[in-house]
mmCIF file of C-alpha atoms in Angstrom:
data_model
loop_
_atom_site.group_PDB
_atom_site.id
_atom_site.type_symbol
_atom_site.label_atom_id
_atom_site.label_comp_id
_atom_site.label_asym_id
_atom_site.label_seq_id
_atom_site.Cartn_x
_atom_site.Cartn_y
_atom_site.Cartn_z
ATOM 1 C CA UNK A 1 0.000 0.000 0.000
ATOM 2 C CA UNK A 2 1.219 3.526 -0.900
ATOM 3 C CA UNK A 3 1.152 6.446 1.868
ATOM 4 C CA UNK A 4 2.525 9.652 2.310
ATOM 5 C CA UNK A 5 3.118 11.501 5.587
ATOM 6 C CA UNK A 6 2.861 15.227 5.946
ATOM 7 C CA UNK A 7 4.860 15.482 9.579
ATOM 8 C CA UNK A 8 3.794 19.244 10.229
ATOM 9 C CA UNK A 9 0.390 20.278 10.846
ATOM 10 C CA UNK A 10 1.682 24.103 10.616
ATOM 11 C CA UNK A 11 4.512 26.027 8.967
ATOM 12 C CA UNK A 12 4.955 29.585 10.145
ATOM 13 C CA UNK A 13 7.586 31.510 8.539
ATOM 14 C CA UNK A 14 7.855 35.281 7.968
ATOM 15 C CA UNK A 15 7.752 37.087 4.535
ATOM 16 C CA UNK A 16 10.974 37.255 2.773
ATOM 17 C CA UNK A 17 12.272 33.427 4.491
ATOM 18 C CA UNK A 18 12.810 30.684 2.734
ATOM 19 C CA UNK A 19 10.276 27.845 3.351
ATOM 20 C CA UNK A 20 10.131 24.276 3.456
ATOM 21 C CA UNK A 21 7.100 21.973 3.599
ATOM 22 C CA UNK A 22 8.137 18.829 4.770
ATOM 23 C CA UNK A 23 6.642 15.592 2.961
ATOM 24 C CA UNK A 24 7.397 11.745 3.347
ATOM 25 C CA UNK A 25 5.962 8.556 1.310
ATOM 26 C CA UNK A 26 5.990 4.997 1.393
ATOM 27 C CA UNK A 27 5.255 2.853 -2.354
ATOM 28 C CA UNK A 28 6.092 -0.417 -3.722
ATOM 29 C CA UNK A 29 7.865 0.714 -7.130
ATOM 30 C CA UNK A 30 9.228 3.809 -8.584
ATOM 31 C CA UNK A 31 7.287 6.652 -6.829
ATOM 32 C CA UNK A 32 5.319 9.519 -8.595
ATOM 33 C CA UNK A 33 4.805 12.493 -7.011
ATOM 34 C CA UNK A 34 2.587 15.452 -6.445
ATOM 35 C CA UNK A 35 1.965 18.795 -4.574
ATOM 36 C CA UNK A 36 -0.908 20.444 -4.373
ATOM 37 C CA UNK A 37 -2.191 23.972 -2.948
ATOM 38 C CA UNK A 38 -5.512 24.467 -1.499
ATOM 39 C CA UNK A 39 -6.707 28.226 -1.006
ATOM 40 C CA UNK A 40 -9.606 28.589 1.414
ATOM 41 C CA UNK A 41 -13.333 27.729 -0.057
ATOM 42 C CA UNK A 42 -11.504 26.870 -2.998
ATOM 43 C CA UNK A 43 -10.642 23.353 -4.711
ATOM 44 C CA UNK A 44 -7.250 21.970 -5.264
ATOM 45 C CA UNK A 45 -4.293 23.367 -7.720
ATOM 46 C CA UNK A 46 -1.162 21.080 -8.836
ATOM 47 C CA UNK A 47 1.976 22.874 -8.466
ATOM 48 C CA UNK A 48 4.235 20.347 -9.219
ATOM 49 C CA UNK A 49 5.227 17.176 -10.012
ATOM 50 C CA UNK A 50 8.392 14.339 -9.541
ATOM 51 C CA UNK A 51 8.024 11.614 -12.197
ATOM 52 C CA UNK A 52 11.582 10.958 -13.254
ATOM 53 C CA UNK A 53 14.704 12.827 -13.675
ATOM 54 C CA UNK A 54 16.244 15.631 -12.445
ATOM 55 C CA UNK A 55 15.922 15.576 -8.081
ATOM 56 C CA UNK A 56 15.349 19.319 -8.357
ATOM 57 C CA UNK A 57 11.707 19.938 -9.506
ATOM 58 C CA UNK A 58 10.582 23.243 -10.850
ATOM 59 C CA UNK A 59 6.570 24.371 -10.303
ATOM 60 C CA UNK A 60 4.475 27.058 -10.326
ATOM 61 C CA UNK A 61 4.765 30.672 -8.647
ATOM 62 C CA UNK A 62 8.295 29.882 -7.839
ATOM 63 C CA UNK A 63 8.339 26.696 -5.341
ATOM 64 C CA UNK A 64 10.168 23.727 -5.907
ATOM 65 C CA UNK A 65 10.600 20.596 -4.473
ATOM 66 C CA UNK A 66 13.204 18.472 -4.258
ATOM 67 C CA UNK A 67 13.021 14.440 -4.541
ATOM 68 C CA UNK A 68 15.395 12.389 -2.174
ATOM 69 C CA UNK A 69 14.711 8.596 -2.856
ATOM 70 C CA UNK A 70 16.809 7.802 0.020
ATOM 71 C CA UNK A 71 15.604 9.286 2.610
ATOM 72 C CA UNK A 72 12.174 8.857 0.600
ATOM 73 C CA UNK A 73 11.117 12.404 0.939
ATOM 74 C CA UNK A 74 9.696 15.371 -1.213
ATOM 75 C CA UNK A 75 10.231 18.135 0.989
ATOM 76 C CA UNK A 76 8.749 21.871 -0.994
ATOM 77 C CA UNK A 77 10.703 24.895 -1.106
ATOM 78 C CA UNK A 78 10.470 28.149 -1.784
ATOM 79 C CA UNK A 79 13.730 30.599 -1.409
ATOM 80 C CA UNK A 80 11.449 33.729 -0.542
ATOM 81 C CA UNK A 81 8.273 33.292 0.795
ATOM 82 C CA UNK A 82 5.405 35.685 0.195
ATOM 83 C CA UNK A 83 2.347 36.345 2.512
ATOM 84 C CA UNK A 84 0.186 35.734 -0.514
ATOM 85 C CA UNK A 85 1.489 32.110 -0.016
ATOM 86 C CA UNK A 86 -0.411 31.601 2.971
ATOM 87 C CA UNK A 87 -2.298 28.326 2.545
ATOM 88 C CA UNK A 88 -2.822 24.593 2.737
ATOM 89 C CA UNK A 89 -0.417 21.981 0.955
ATOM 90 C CA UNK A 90 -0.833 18.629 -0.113
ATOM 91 C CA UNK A 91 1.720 15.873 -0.931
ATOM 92 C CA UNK A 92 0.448 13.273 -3.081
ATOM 93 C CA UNK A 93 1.974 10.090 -4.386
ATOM 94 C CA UNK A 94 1.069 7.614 -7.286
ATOM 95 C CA UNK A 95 3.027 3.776 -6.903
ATOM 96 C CA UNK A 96 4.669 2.769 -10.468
ATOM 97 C CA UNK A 97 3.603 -0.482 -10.659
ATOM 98 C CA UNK A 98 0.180 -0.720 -12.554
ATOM 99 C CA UNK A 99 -2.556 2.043 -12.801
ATOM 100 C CA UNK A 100 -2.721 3.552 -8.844
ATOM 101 C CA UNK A 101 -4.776 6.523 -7.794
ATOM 102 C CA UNK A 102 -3.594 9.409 -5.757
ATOM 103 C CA UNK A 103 -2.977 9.332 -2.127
ATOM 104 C CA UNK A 104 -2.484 12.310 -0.078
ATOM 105 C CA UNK A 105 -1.318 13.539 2.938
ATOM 106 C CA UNK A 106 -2.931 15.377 5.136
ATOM 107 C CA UNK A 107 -2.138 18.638 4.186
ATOM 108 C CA UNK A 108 0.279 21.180 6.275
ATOM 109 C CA UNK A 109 -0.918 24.844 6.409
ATOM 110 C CA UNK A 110 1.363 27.548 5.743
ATOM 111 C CA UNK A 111 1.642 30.514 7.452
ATOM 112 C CA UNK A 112 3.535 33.522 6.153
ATOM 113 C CA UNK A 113 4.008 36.329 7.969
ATOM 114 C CA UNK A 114 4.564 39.828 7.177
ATOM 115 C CA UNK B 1 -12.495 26.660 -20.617
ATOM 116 C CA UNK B 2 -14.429 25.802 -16.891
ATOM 117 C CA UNK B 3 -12.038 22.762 -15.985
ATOM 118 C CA UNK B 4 -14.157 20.756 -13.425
ATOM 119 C CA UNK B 5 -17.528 21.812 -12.582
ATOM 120 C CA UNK B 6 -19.421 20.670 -9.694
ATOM 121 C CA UNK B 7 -22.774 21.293 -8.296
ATOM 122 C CA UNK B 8 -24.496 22.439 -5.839
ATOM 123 C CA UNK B 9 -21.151 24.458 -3.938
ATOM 124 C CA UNK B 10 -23.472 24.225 -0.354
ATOM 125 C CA UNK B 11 -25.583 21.935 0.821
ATOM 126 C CA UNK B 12 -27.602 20.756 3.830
ATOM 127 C CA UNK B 13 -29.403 17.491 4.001
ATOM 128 C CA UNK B 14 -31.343 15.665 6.926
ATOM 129 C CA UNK B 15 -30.216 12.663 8.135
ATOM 130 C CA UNK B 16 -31.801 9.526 5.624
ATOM 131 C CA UNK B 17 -32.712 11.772 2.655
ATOM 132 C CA UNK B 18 -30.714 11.361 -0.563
ATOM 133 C CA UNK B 19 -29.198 13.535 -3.308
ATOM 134 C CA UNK B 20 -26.623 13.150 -5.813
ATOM 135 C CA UNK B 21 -23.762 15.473 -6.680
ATOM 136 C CA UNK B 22 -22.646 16.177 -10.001
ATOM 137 C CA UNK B 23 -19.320 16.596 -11.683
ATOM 138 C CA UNK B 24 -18.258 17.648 -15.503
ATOM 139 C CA UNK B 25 -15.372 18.243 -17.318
ATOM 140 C CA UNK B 26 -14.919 19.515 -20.010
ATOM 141 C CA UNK B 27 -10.776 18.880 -20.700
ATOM 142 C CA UNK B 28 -11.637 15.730 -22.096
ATOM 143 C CA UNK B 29 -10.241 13.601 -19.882
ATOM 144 C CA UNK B 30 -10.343 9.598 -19.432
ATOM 145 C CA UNK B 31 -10.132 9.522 -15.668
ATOM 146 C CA UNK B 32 -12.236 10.901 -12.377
ATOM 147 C CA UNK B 33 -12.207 10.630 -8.820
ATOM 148 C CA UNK B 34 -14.468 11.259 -6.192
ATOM 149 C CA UNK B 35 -12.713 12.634 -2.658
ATOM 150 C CA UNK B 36 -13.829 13.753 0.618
ATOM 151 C CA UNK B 37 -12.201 16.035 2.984
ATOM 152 C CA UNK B 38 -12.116 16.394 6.509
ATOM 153 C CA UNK B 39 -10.257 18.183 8.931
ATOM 154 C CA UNK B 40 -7.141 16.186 9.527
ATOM 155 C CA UNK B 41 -7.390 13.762 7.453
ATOM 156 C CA UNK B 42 -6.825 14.981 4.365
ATOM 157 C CA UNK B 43 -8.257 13.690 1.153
ATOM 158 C CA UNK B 44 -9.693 10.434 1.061
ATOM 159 C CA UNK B 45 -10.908 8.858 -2.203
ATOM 160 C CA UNK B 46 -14.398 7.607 -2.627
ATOM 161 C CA UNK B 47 -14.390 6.174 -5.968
ATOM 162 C CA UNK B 48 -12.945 6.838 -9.238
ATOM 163 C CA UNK B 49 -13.635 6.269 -12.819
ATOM 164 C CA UNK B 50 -10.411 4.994 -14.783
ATOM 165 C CA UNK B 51 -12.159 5.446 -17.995
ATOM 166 C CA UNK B 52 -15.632 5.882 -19.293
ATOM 167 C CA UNK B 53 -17.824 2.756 -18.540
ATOM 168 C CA UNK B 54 -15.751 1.913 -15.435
ATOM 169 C CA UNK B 55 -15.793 2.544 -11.872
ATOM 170 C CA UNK B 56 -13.750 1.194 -8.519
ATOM 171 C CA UNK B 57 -14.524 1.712 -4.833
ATOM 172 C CA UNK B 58 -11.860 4.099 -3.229
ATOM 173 C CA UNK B 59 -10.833 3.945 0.353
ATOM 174 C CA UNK B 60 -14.468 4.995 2.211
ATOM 175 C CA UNK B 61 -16.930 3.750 -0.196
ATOM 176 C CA UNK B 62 -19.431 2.663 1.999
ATOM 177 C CA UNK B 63 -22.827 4.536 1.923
ATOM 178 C CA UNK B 64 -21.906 6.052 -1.391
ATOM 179 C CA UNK B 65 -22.728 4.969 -5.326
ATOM 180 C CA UNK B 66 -21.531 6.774 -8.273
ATOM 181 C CA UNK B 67 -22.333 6.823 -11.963
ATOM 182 C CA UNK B 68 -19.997 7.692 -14.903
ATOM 183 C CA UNK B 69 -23.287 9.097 -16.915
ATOM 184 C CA UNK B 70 -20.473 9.743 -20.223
ATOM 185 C CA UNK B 71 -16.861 10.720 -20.903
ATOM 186 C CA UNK B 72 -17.581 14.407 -19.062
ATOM 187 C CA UNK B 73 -19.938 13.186 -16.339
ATOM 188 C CA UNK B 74 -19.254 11.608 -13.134
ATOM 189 C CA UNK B 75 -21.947 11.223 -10.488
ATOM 190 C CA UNK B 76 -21.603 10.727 -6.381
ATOM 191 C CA UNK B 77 -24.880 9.434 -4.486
ATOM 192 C CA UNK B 78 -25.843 9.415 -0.902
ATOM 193 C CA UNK B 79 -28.795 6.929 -0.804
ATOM 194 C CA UNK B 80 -29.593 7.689 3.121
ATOM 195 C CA UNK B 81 -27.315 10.386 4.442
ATOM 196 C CA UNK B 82 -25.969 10.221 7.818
ATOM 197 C CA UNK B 83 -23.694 12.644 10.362
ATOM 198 C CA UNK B 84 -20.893 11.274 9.821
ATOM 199 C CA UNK B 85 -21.017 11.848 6.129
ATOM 200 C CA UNK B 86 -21.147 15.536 6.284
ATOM 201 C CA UNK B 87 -17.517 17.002 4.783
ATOM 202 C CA UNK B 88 -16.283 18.805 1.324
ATOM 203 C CA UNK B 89 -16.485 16.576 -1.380
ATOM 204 C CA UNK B 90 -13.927 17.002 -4.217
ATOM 205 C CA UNK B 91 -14.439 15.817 -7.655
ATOM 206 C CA UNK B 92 -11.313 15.582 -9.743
ATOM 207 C CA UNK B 93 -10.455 14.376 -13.624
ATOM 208 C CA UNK B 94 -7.019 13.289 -15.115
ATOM 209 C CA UNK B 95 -6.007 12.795 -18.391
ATOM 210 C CA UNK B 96 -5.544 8.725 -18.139
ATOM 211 C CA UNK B 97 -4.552 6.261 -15.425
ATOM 212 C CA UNK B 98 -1.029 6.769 -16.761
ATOM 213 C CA UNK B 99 1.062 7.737 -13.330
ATOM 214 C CA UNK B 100 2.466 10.841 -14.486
ATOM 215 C CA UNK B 101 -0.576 13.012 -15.100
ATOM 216 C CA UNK B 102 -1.932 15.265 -12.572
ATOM 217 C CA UNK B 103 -5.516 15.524 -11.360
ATOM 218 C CA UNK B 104 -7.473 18.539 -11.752
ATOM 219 C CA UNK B 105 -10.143 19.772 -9.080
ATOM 220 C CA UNK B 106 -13.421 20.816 -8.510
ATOM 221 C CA UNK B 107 -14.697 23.992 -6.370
ATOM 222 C CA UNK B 108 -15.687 20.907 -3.948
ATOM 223 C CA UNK B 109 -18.959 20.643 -2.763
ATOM 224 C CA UNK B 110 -19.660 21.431 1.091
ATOM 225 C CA UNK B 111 -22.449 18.956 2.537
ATOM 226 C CA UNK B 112 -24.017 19.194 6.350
ATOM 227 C CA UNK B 113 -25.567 16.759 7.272
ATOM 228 C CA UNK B 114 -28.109 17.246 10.121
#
């Protein structure tokens, strides 16, 4: 069974810090895997994604993540954080054996401060 | 281009009645999910739909049924609702099962059940 473990319920960091979101997972095969950011009242919105490759993962408004299959972790980063980042983040994973579905973690909220 | 529609965005239900929520897409994609979140837990999928004409139980899929009506369509049904079923129901689509493509998200759907 594939799993993923978000360790943090809360990040607080203050405006112009870097950030990291801290993210875990457990799978059978070759993982695949996902972050997600959830604004409030609103749905969910990929950001990035690890499927093979490169450690260092590029995504959207300037986070990355980087894979460490190891230490089987997919921690998020951000070298600057904003206060407009302020939100709730999901790690996902897919296992690489066969058609899976998504499982998440349960989310870590963000905090930026100004 | 909507992305994932899902209606109603609020609802409140007694405890036994039914309803059904729907879902569309319109990105053409083979695969959809059905997911429920609650606080602390994350997201937990109901059921999904791998491709039209198909459709697996999740991890809760008791007191649920779903429908894949077409290719855009993807029903969730509460036959008798209960308590413990009230939370913010998600309805996502992919591309295909294949492991590297994201899921794309609903507004969700927030159900009280009283």
């Amino acid at each position: 069974a594939q799993s993923v473990a978000q360790p943090e319920d809360q990040v607080n960091v203050a405006e112009g810090n870097p950030l990291t979101v801290k993210c875990t997972y457990s799978v059978s095969g070759n993982p695949y895997l996902f972050w997600y950011v959830q604004y409030p009242n609103r749905g969910l919105q990929f950001l990035l994604k690890y499927i093979t490759g490169d450690n260092l993962v590029k995504g959207s408004y300037g986070f990355e993540a980087e894979f460490n299959k190891s230490q089987t972790s997919f921690h998020l980063k951000k070298p600057s954080a904003l206060v407009s980042d302020s939100a709730l983040y999901f790690c996902a994973v897919r296992d690489g054996r066969g058609y899976s579905t998504l499982t998440f973690g349960k989310g870590t909220m963000l905090l930026v401060s100004p | 281009n909507a992305g994932v529609t899902q209606t109603p965005k609020f609802q409140v239900l007694k405890t036994g009645q039914s309803m059904t929520l729907q879902c569309a897409q319109d990105m053409n994609h083979n695969s959809m999910y059905w997911y429920r979140q609650d606080p602390g837990m994350g997201l937990r999928l109901i059921y999904y739909s791998a491709s039209e004409g198909t459709t697996d139980k999740g991890e809760v899929p008791n007191g649920y049924n779903v429908s894949r009506l077409n290719k855009r369509e993807f029903s969730l049904r509460l036959e008798s609702a209960a308590p413990s079923q009230t939370s913010v129901y998600f309805c996502a689509s992919s591309l295909g099962p294949a492991m590297n493509t994201e899921a794309f998200f609903g507004q969700g759907t927030r159900l009280t059940v009283v």
